[in-house]
Coordinates of C-alpha atoms in Angstrom, one line a residue:
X23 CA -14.0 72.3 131.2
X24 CA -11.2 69.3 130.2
X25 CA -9.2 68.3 132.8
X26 CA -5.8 69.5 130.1
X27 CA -7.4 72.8 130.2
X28 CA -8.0 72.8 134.2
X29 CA -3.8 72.1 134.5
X30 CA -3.8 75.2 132.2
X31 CA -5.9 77.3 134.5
X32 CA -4.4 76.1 137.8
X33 CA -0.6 76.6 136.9
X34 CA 0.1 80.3 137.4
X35 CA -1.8 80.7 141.0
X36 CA 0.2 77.4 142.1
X37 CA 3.6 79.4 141.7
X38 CA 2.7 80.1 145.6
X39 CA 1.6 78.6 148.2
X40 CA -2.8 78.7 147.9
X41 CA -4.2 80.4 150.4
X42 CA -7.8 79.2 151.8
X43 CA -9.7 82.0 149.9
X44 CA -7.8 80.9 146.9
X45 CA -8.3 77.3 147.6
X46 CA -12.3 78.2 148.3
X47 CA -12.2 80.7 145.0
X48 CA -10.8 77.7 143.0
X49 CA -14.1 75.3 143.8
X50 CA -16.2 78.1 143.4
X51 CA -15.3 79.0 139.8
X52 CA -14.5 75.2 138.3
X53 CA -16.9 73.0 138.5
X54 CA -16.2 69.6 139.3
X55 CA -12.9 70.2 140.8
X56 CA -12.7 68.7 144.7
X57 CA -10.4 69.6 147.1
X58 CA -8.5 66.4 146.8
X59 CA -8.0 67.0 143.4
X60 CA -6.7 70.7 143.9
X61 CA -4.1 68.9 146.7
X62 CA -3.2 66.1 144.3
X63 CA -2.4 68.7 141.7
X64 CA -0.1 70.6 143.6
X65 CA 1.5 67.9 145.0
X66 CA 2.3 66.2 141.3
X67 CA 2.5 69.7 139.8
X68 CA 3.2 69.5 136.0
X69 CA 6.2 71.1 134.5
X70 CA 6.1 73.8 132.1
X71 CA 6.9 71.8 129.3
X72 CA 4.1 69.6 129.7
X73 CA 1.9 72.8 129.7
X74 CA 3.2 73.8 127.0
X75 CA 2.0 71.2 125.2
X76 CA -1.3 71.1 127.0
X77 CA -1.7 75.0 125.6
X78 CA -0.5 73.8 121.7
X79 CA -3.8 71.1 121.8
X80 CA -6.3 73.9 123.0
X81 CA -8.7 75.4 120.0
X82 CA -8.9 79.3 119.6
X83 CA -12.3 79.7 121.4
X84 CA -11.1 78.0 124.8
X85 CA -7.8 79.9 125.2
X86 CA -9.2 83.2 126.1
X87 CA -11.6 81.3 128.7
X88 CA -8.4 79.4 129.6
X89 CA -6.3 82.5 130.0
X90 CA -9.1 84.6 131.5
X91 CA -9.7 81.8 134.3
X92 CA -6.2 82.0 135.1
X93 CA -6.5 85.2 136.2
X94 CA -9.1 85.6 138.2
X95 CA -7.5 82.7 139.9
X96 CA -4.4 84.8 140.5
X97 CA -6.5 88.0 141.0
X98 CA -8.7 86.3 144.0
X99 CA -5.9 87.3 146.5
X100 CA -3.4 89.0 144.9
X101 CA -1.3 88.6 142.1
X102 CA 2.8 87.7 142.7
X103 CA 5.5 88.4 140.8
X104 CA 5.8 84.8 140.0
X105 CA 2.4 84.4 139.6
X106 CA 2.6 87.8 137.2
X107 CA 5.8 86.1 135.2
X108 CA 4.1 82.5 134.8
X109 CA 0.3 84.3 133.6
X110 CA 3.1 86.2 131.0
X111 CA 4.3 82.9 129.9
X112 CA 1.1 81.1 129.5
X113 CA -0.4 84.0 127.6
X114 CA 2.1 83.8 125.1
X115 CA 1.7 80.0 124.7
X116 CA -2.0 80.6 124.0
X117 CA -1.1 83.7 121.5
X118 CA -3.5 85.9 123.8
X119 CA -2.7 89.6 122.5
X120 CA -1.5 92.3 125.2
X121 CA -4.7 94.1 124.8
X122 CA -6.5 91.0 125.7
X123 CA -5.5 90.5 129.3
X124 CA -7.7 92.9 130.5
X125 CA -5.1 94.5 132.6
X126 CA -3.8 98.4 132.7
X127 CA -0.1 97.5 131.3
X128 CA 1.6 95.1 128.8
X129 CA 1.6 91.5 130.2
X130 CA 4.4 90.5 128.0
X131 CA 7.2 93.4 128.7
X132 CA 10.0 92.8 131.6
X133 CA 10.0 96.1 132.5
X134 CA 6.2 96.8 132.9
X135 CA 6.0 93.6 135.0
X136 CA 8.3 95.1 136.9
X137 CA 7.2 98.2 136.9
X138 CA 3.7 96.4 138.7
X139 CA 5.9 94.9 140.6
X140 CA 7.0 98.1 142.0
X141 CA 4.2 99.5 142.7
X142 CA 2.5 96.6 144.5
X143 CA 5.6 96.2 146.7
X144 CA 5.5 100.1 147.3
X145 CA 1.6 100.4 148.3
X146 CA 1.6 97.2 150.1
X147 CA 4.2 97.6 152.6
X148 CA 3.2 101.1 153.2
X149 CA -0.8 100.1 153.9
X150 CA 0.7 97.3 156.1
X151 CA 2.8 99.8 158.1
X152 CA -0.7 101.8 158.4
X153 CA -2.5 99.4 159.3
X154 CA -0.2 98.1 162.0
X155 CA 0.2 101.5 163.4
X156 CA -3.4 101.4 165.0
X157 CA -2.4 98.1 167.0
X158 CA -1.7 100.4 170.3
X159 CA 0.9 100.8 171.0
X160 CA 3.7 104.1 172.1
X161 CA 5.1 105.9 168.7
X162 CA 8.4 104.6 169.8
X163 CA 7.6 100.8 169.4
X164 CA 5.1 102.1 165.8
X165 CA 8.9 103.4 165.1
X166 CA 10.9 100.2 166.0
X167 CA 8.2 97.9 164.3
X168 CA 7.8 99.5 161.0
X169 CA 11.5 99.5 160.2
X170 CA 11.8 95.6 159.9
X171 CA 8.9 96.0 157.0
X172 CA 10.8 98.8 156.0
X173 CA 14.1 96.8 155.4
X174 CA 12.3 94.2 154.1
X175 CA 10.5 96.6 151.7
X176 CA 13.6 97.1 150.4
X177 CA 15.0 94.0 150.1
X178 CA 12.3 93.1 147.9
X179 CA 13.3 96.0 146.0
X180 CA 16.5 95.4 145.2
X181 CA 15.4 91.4 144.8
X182 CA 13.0 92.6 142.0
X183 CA 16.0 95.1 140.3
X184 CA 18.9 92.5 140.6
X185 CA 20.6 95.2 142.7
X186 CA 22.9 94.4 145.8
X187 CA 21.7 96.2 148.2
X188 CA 21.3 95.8 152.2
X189 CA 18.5 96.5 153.5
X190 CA 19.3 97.5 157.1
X191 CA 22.1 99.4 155.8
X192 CA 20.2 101.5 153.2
X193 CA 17.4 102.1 155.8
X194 CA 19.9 103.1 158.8
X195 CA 21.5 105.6 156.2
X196 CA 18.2 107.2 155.3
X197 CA 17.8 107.7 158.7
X198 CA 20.4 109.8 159.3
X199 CA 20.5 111.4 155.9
X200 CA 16.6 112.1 156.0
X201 CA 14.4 110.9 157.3
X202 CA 15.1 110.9 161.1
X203 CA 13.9 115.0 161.0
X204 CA 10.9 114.7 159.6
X205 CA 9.9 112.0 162.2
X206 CA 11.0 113.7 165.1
X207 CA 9.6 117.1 163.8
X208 CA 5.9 115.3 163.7
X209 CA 6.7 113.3 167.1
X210 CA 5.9 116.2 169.3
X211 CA 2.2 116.7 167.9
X212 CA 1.0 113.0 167.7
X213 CA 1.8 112.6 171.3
X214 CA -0.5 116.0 172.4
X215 CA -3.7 114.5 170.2
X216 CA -6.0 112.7 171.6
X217 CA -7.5 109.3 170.2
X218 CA -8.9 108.4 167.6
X219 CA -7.2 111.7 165.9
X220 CA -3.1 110.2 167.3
X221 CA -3.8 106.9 165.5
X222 CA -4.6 108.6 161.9
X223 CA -1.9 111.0 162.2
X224 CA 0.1 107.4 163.1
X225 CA -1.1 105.6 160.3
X226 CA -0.3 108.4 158.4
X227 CA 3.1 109.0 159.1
X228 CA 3.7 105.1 158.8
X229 CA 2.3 105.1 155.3
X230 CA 4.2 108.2 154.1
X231 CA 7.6 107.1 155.5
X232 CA 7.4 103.8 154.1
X233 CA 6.7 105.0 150.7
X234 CA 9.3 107.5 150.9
X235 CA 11.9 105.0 151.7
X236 CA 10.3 102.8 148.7
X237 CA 10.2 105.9 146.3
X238 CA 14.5 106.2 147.6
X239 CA 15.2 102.6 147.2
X240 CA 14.1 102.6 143.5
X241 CA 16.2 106.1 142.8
X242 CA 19.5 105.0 144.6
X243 CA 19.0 101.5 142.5
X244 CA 18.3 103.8 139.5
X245 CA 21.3 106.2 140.4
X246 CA 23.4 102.6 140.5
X247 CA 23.9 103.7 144.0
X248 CA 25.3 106.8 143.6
X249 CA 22.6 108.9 145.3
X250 CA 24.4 111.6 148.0
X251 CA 23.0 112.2 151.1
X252 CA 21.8 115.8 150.4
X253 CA 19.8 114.4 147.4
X254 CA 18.3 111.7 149.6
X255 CA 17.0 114.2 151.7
X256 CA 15.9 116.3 149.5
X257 CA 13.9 113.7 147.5
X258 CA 13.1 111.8 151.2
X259 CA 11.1 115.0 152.0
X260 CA 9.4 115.5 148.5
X261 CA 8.4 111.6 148.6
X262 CA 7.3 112.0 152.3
X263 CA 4.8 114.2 151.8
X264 CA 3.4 112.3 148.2
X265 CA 3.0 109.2 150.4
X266 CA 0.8 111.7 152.6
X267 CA -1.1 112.7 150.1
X268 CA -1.4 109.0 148.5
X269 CA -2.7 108.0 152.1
X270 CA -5.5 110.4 152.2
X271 CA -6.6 107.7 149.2
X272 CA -6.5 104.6 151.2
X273 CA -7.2 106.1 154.6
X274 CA -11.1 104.9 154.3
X275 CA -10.0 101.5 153.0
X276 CA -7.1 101.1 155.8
X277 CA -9.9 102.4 158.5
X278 CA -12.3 99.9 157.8
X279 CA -9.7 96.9 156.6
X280 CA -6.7 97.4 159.3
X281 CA -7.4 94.3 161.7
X282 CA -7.6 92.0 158.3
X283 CA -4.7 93.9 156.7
X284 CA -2.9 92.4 160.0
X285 CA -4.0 89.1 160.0
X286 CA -3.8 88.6 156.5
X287 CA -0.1 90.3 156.9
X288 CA 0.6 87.7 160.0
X289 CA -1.0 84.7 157.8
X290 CA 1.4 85.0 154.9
X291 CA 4.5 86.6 157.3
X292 CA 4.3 83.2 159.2
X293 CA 3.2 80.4 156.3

């Protein structure tokens, strides 16, 4: 591949910081391409005017090889918002059509990046709550370690939907407004199990109740914050028990996964 087309294919996964599977992914896929290089490029990283240009000179049989490497770049870990917006922008500059990305939803509209968004925020932070729940420890410090991610969940939330919102604030009222019940109703049974059965019925609840309080943040934002409590509630509880059921999903791959979903978690908390 030309070196212009390499700057293509590095630009969107560069948004963030590489990680070593992204940096090992990267001289796996592009031949030619040495470590150094990959450090001198993100060092002297071009501007997106100059890769605008760079996609102009490209002929119509490498841009879809262009566009595709750039993905699977951005796919080996996985994909950021920022990563997500860039791919978007580069796509258009090579005139790739929507149904040529190869992905479930249109590349090129706000609101289903967004949407992505979303989601990814949502299921991540409530597989990393699982995940950390089988680190063992009592329920109560499960309880006072997942709310950080919680409040952080948020925040990202709110981040992502240009909405004002505090996260320690919005979590404390959910607590009081819903979800402190349903916690304290399930307290009782996970302390009389006995292991390993405690730690699903942990990782459980810490999935659920983080994707309730995601499923709330996007419907107060929605509601321009005019959510009552007795509707949080009511939808806390009716979200609750869809992130049980959305668990049941992942439980194999959080079971088999949790001490990398940790690390990885720790890795990217701390870099």
């Amino acid at each position: 591949m030309k070196t212009d087309n390499i700057e293509i294919v590095l630009y969107p996964v560069t948004e963030e910081k590489l990680s070593r599977k992204q940096r090992d992914y990267i001289l796996r896929i592009i031949e030619n391409v040495t470590l150094n290089e990959i450090d001198s490029y993100i060092k002297n990283r071009p501007s997106f005017d100059t890769i605008l240009s760079l996609c102009e000179q490209t002929n119509e049989q490498e841009r879809n090889e262009i566009f595709n490497l750039a993905k699977q770049l951005c796919d080996s870990e996985y994909i950021t918002y920022k990563q997500l917006n860039t791919l978007s922008d580069i796509g258009n500059a090579l005139n790739i059509d929507s149904s040529e990305t190869g992905l479930n939803f249109d590349l090129f509209s706000d609101d289903e990046r967004m949407k992505y968004e979303y989601n990814r925020l949502l299921i991540n932070y409530s597989i990393i709550t699982s995940a950390i729940s089988f680190v063992p420890f009592s329920f109560f410090k499960d309880i006072l370690f997942t709310t950080p991610l919680q409040i952080l969940m948020v925040n990202n939330i709110s981040t992502l939907y240009s909405f004002d919102l505090d996260g320690v604030k919005f979590v404390k009222l959910l607590g009081g407004a819903a979800g402190l019940n349903v916690i304290s109703r399930l307290l009782s049974n996970v302390l009389s199990l006995v292991l390993p059965f405690r730690w699903i019925v942990r990782a459980s609840i810490s999935f659920a109740s983080t994707y309730a309080v995601g499923v709330l943040t996007k419907a107060y934002i929605d509601s321009n914050g005019e959510m009552g409590e007795d509707n949080l509630r009511e939808m806390f509880e009716n979200a609750y028990n869809e992130g049980k059921a959305i668990f049941d999903e992942f439980k194999d791959y959080i079971l088999k996964n949790k001490d990398k979903i940790v690390e990885d978690f720790k890795e990217s908390f701390h870099s």
